[in-house]
Short mmCIF file of C-alpha atoms and ligand atoms in Angstrom, two decimals:
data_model
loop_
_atom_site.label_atom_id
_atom_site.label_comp_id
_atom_site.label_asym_id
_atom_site.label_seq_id
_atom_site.Cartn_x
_atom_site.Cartn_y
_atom_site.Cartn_z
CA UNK K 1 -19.80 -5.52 -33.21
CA UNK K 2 -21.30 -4.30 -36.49
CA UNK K 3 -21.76 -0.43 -36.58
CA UNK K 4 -24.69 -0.82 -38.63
CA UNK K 5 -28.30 -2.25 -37.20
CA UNK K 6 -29.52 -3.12 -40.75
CA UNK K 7 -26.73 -5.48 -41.33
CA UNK K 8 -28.38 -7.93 -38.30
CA UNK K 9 -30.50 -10.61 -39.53
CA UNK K 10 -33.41 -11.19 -37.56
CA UNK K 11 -34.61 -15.01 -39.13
CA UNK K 12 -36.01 -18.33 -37.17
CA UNK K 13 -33.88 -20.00 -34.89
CA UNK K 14 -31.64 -23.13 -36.56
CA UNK K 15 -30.48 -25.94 -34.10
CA UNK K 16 -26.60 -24.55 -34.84
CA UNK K 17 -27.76 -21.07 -33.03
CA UNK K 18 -28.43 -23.17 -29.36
CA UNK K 19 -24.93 -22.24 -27.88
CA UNK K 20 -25.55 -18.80 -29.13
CA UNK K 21 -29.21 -18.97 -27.88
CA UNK K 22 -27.81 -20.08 -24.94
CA UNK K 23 -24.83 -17.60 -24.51
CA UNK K 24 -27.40 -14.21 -25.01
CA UNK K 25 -30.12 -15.54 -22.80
CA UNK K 26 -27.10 -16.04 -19.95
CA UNK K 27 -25.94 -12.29 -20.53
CA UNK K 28 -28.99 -10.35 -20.35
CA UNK K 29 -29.68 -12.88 -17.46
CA UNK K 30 -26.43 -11.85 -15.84
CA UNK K 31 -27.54 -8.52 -15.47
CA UNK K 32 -30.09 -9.36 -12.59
CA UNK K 33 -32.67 -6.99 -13.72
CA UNK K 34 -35.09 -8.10 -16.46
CA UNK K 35 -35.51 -11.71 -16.81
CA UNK K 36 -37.35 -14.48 -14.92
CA UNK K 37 -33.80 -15.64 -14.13
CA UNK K 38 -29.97 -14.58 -12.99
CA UNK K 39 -28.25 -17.16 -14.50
CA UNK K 40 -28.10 -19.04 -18.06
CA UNK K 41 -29.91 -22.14 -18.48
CA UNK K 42 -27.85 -25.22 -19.27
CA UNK K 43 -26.87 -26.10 -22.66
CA UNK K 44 -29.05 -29.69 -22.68
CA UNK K 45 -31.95 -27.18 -21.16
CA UNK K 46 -31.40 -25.05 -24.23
CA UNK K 47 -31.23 -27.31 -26.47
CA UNK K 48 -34.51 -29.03 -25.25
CA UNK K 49 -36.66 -25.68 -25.49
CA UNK K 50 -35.14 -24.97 -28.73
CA UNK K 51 -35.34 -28.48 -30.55
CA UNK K 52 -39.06 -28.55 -29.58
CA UNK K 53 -39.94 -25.34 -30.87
CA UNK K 54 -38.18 -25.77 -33.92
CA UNK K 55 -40.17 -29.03 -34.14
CA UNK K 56 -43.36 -27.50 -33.21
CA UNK K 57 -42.79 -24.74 -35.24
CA UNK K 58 -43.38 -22.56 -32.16
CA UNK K 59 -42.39 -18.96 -33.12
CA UNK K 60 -38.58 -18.10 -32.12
CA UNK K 61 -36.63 -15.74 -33.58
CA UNK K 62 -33.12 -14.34 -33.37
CA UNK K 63 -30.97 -11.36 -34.29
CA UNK K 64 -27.22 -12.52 -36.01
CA UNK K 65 -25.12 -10.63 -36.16
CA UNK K 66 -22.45 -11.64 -38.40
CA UNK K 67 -23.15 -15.16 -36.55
CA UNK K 68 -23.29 -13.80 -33.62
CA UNK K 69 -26.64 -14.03 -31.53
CA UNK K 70 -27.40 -10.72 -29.98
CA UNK K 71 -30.93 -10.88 -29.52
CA UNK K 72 -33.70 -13.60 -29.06
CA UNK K 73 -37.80 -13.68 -29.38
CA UNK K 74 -39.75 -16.93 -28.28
CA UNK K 75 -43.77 -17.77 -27.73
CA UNK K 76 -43.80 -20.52 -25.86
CA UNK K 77 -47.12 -22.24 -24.99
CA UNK K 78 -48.56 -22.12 -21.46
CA UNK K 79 -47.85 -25.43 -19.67
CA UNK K 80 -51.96 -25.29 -18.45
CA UNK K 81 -53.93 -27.49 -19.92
CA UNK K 82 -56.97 -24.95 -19.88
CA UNK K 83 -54.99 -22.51 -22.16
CA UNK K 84 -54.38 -24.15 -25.23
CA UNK K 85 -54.48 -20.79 -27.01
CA UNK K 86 -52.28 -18.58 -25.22
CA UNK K 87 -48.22 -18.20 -25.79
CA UNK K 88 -45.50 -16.41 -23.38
CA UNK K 89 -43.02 -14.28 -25.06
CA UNK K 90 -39.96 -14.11 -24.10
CA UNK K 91 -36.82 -11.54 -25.44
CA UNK K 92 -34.03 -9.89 -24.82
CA UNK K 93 -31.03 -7.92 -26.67
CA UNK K 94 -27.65 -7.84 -25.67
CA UNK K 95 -26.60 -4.70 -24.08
CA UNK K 96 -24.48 -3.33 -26.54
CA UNK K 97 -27.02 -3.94 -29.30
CA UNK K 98 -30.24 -1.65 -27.60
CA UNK K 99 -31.82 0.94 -29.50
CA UNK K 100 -31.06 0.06 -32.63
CA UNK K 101 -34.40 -1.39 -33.44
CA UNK K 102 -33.51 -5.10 -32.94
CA UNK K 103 -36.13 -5.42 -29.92
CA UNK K 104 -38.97 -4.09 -32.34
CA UNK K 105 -37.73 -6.21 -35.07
CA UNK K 106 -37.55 -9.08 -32.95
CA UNK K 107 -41.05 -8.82 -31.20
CA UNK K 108 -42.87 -7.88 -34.84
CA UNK K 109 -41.40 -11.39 -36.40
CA UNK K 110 -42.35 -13.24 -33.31
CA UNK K 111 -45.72 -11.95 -33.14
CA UNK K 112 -46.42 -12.16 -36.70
CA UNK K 113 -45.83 -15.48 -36.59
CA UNK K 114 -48.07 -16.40 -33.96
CA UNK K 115 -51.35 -15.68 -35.70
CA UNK K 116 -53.41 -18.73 -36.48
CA UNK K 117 -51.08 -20.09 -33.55
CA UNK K 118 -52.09 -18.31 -30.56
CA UNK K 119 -55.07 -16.01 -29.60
CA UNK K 120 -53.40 -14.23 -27.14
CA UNK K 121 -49.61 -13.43 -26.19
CA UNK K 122 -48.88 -12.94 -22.32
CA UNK K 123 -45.58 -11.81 -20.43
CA UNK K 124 -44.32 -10.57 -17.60
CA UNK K 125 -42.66 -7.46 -17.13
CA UNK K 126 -41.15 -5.58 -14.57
CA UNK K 127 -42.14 -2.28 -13.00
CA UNK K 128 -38.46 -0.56 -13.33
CA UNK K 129 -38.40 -2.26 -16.84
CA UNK K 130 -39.42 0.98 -18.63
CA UNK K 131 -37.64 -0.01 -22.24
CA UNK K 132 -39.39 -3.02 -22.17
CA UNK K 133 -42.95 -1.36 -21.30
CA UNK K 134 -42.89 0.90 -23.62
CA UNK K 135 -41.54 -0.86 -26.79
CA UNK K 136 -44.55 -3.60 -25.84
CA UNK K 137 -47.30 -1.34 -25.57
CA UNK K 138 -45.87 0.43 -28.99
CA UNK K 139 -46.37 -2.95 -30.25
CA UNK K 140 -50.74 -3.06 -29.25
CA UNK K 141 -49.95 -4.95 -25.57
CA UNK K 142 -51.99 -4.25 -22.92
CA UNK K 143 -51.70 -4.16 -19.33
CA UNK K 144 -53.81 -6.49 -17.32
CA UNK K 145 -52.93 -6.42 -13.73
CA UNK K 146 -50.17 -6.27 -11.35
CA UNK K 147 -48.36 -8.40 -9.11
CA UNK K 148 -46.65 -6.01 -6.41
CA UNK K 149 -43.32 -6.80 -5.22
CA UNK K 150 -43.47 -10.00 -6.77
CA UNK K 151 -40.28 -9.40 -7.81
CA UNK K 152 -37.26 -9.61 -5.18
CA UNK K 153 -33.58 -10.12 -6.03
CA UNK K 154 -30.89 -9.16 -4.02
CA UNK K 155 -33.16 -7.83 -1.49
CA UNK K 156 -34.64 -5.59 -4.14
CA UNK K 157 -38.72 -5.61 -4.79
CA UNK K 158 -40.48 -4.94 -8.11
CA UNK K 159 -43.39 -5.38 -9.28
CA UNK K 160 -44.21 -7.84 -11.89
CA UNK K 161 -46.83 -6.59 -14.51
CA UNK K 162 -49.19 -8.85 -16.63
CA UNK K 163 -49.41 -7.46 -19.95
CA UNK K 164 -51.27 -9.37 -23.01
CA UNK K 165 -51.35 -8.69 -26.56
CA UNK K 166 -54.91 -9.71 -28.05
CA UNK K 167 -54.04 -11.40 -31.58
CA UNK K 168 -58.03 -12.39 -31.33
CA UNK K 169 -60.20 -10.88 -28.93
CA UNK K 170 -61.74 -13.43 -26.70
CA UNK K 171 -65.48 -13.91 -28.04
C1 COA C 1 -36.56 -4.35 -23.97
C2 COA C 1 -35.54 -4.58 -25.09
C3 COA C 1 -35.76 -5.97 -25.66
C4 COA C 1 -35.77 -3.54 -26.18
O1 COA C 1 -34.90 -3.87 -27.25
P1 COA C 1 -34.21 -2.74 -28.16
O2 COA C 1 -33.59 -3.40 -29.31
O3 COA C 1 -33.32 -1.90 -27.31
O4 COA C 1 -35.50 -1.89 -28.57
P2 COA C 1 -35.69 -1.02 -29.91
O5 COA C 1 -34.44 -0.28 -30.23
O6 COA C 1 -36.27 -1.88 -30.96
O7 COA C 1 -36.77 0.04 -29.41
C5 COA C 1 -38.16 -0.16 -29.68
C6 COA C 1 -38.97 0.68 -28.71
O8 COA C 1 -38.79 0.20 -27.39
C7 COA C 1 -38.82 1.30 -26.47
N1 COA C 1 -37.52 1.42 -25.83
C8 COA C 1 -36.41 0.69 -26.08
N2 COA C 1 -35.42 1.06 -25.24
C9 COA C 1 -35.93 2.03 -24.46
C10 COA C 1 -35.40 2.80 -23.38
N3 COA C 1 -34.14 2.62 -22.94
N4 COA C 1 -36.21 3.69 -22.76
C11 COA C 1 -37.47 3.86 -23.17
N5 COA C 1 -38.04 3.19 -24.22
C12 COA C 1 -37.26 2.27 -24.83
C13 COA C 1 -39.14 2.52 -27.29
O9 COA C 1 -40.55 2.63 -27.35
C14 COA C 1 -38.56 2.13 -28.65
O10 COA C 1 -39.14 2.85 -29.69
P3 COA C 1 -38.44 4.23 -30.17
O11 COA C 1 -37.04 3.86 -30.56
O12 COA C 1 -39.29 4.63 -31.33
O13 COA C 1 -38.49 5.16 -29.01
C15 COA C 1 -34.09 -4.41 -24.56
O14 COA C 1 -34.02 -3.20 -23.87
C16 COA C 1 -33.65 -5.54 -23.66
O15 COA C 1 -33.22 -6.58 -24.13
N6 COA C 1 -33.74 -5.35 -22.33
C17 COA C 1 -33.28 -6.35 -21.37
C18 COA C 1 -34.07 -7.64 -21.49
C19 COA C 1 -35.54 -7.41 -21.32
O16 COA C 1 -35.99 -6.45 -20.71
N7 COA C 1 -36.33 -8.33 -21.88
C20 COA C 1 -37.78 -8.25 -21.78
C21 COA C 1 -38.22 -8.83 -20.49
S1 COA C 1 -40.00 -8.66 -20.26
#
């Protein structure tokens, strides 16, 4: 691990960072706390998501460290028809790698690169995901409603907040 935050990259995802990709989105997963999901997804999954974005030039970013992936940003269109103008962001840093300013890093790159793209940005975050609400609503996201206990892993609720970043406002 690099003592120094400045000395990560954060740049566009390449097809040679998918095990990487892979490997980061399986840790933070691991934990059983933030994401969507416990577990990683499987490598031809990965590489799927990632070889279409890269052809799509959907925005995905990731923090290297020294080749190492140790973060991740992605807006992913909504699968709905209807929505052709919103994305979904997903992220996540590797433990050891928080509060350096990676996750701010990551999320400005991703963002930035989603005007002209997408009108609006939606996630989901958790209720005991404090880190994760504040660096987003630092970043101009807003809250827009609230799923309660929509959340439940190991017999543990949470609520699952809808937050959306406005890169246009809806007219
Ligand atoms: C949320 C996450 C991506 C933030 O990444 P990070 O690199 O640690 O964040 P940064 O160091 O860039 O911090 C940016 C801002 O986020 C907020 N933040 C980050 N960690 C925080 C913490 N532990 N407590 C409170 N605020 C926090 C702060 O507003 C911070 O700004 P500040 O340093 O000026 O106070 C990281 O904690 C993470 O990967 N968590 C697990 C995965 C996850 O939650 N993904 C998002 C799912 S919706």
């Amino acid at each position: 691990m690099t003592a120094r935050a400045d000395a990560v990259v954060v740049r566009p995802i390449e097809f040679r960072d998918i095990p990487g990709f892979r490997e980061a989105v399986g840790a933070v997963a691991a934990e059983r706390r933030w994401l969507a999901r416990t577990s990683a997804f499987s490598l031809e999954q990965t590489a799927v998501f990632v070889a279409g974005n890269i052809a799509h030039g959907h925005p995905q970013f990731v923090a290297d460290d020294g080749g190492r992936v140790v973060g991740w940003c992605d807006i992913f269109p909504v699968p709905r028809e209807v929505s052709p103008h919103v994305g979904v962001l997903g992220m996540g840093v590797l433990a050891a790698w928080r509060r350096r300013g990676l996750g701010r890093r990551l999320l400005a790159a991703a963002l930035d690169a989603a005007r002209g793209r997408f009108e609006q940005v939606d996630l989901d975050v958790y209720g005991g995901n404090a880190a994760a609400q504040a660096l987003y609503r630092g970043a101009g996201f807003v809250e827009q409603g609230r799923r309660r206990g929509g959340r439940k892993v190991d017999g543990v609720y949470d609520d699952v907040i809808i937050m959306t970043r406005f890169l246009e406002e809806p007219r």
